[in-house]
Short mmCIF file of C-alpha atoms in Angstrom, two decimals:
data_model
loop_
_atom_site.label_atom_id
_atom_site.label_comp_id
_atom_site.label_asym_id
_atom_site.label_seq_id
_atom_site.Cartn_x
_atom_site.Cartn_y
_atom_site.Cartn_z
CA GLU A 1 0.00 0.00 0.00
CA LEU A 2 2.81 2.44 0.78
CA GLN A 3 4.86 1.66 -2.32
CA GLY A 4 5.11 4.67 -4.64
CA ASN A 5 3.09 6.96 -2.40
CA ILE A 6 4.39 10.24 -1.05
CA ARG A 7 2.99 11.55 2.20
CA VAL A 8 3.76 14.82 3.94
CA PHE A 9 3.46 15.24 7.70
CA CYS A 10 3.86 18.48 9.61
CA ARG A 11 4.84 18.79 13.25
CA VAL A 12 4.40 22.13 15.02
CA ARG A 13 6.95 22.50 17.76
CA PRO A 14 6.00 23.90 21.17
CA LEU A 15 6.48 27.65 21.55
CA LEU A 16 9.70 28.82 23.15
CA GLU A 17 9.93 31.41 25.89
CA GLY A 18 9.12 34.82 24.44
CA GLU A 19 7.01 33.37 21.62
CA GLU A 20 3.77 33.10 23.57
CA GLY A 21 2.10 35.92 21.62
CA ASP A 22 2.92 34.27 18.29
CA SER A 23 0.54 31.35 18.83
CA GLU A 24 -2.42 33.33 17.50
CA HIS A 25 -0.84 33.15 14.02
CA LEU A 26 -1.12 29.35 13.83
CA ALA A 27 -4.35 27.39 13.92
CA PHE A 28 -4.67 23.64 13.71
CA PRO A 29 -7.15 21.05 14.97
CA ASP A 30 -6.96 20.24 18.67
CA SER A 31 -6.67 16.55 17.99
CA HIS A 32 -3.33 15.70 16.35
CA ARG A 33 -4.75 12.37 15.23
CA ASP A 34 -7.48 13.90 13.07
CA GLY A 35 -5.68 17.04 11.98
CA ARG A 36 -4.81 17.51 8.33
CA LYS A 37 -4.78 21.28 7.91
CA LEU A 38 -2.64 24.07 9.26
CA THR A 39 -3.73 27.70 8.96
CA VAL A 40 -1.15 30.48 9.14
CA THR A 41 -2.47 34.01 9.65
CA SER A 42 -0.32 37.00 8.81
CA SER A 43 -1.13 40.67 9.11
CA LYS A 44 -0.02 43.24 6.59
CA GLN A 45 -0.30 46.99 6.44
CA ASP A 46 -1.22 48.75 3.25
CA TYR A 47 0.26 52.06 2.17
CA LYS A 48 -2.32 53.90 4.33
CA GLY A 49 -1.28 52.00 7.43
CA VAL A 50 -4.44 49.90 7.59
CA ALA A 51 -3.70 46.42 8.90
CA THR A 52 -5.41 43.44 7.30
CA ALA A 53 -5.17 39.80 8.29
CA GLN A 54 -4.68 37.15 5.65
CA ALA A 55 -5.10 33.45 6.39
CA THR A 56 -3.34 30.81 4.33
CA GLU A 57 -4.36 27.19 4.73
CA PHE A 58 -1.96 24.30 4.13
CA ALA A 59 -3.10 20.70 3.73
CA PHE A 60 -0.97 17.78 4.88
CA ASP A 61 -1.52 14.07 5.29
CA GLN A 62 -1.12 14.62 9.03
CA VAL A 63 -0.51 17.60 11.32
CA TYR A 64 0.97 17.04 14.76
CA GLY A 65 0.37 19.94 17.14
CA PRO A 66 2.75 21.18 19.84
CA THR A 67 1.31 18.74 22.38
CA ALA A 68 2.08 15.67 20.23
CA SER A 69 4.70 13.38 21.69
CA GLN A 70 7.59 11.63 19.96
CA GLU A 71 5.58 8.41 20.31
CA ASP A 72 2.68 9.96 18.37
CA VAL A 73 4.98 10.92 15.52
CA PHE A 74 6.67 7.51 15.55
CA GLU A 75 3.23 5.87 15.34
CA GLY A 76 2.61 7.87 12.17
CA ILE A 77 5.80 6.78 10.41
CA ALA A 78 5.81 3.19 11.65
CA PRO A 79 4.31 1.85 8.38
CA TRP A 80 7.31 3.30 6.48
CA LEU A 81 9.71 1.55 8.80
CA ARG A 82 7.89 -1.72 8.20
CA SER A 83 8.15 -1.15 4.44
CA TYR A 84 11.89 -0.49 4.83
CA VAL A 85 12.34 -3.73 6.74
CA ASP A 86 10.40 -5.50 3.97
CA GLY A 87 12.98 -4.25 1.44
CA TYR A 88 11.29 -1.17 -0.05
CA ASN A 89 13.05 2.17 -0.48
CA VAL A 90 11.95 4.68 2.14
CA CYS A 91 13.00 8.27 2.80
CA VAL A 92 12.09 10.23 5.92
CA PHE A 93 13.11 13.88 5.86
CA ALA A 94 12.97 15.82 9.14
CA TYR A 95 13.72 19.51 9.51
#
């Protein structure tokens, strides 16, 4: 089933100290198991100084929120590891 398929997961890291106010710019489902979309909101000012908010939505095969554990992420990539053990080519890229 996994052969030839490309899947993209996104993991949102927990906020660092001093970043607490930035959380309002990211929106994702509360449940990391059912989440597939990530919304990023940015505000821009026009030449008159009027601020407008623009939301951009990104779709992924899975979105892991900041409360997701390493075990949750491992559970998501476990099928790829099984495919690797079965002799298929697998690539996991983490940034």
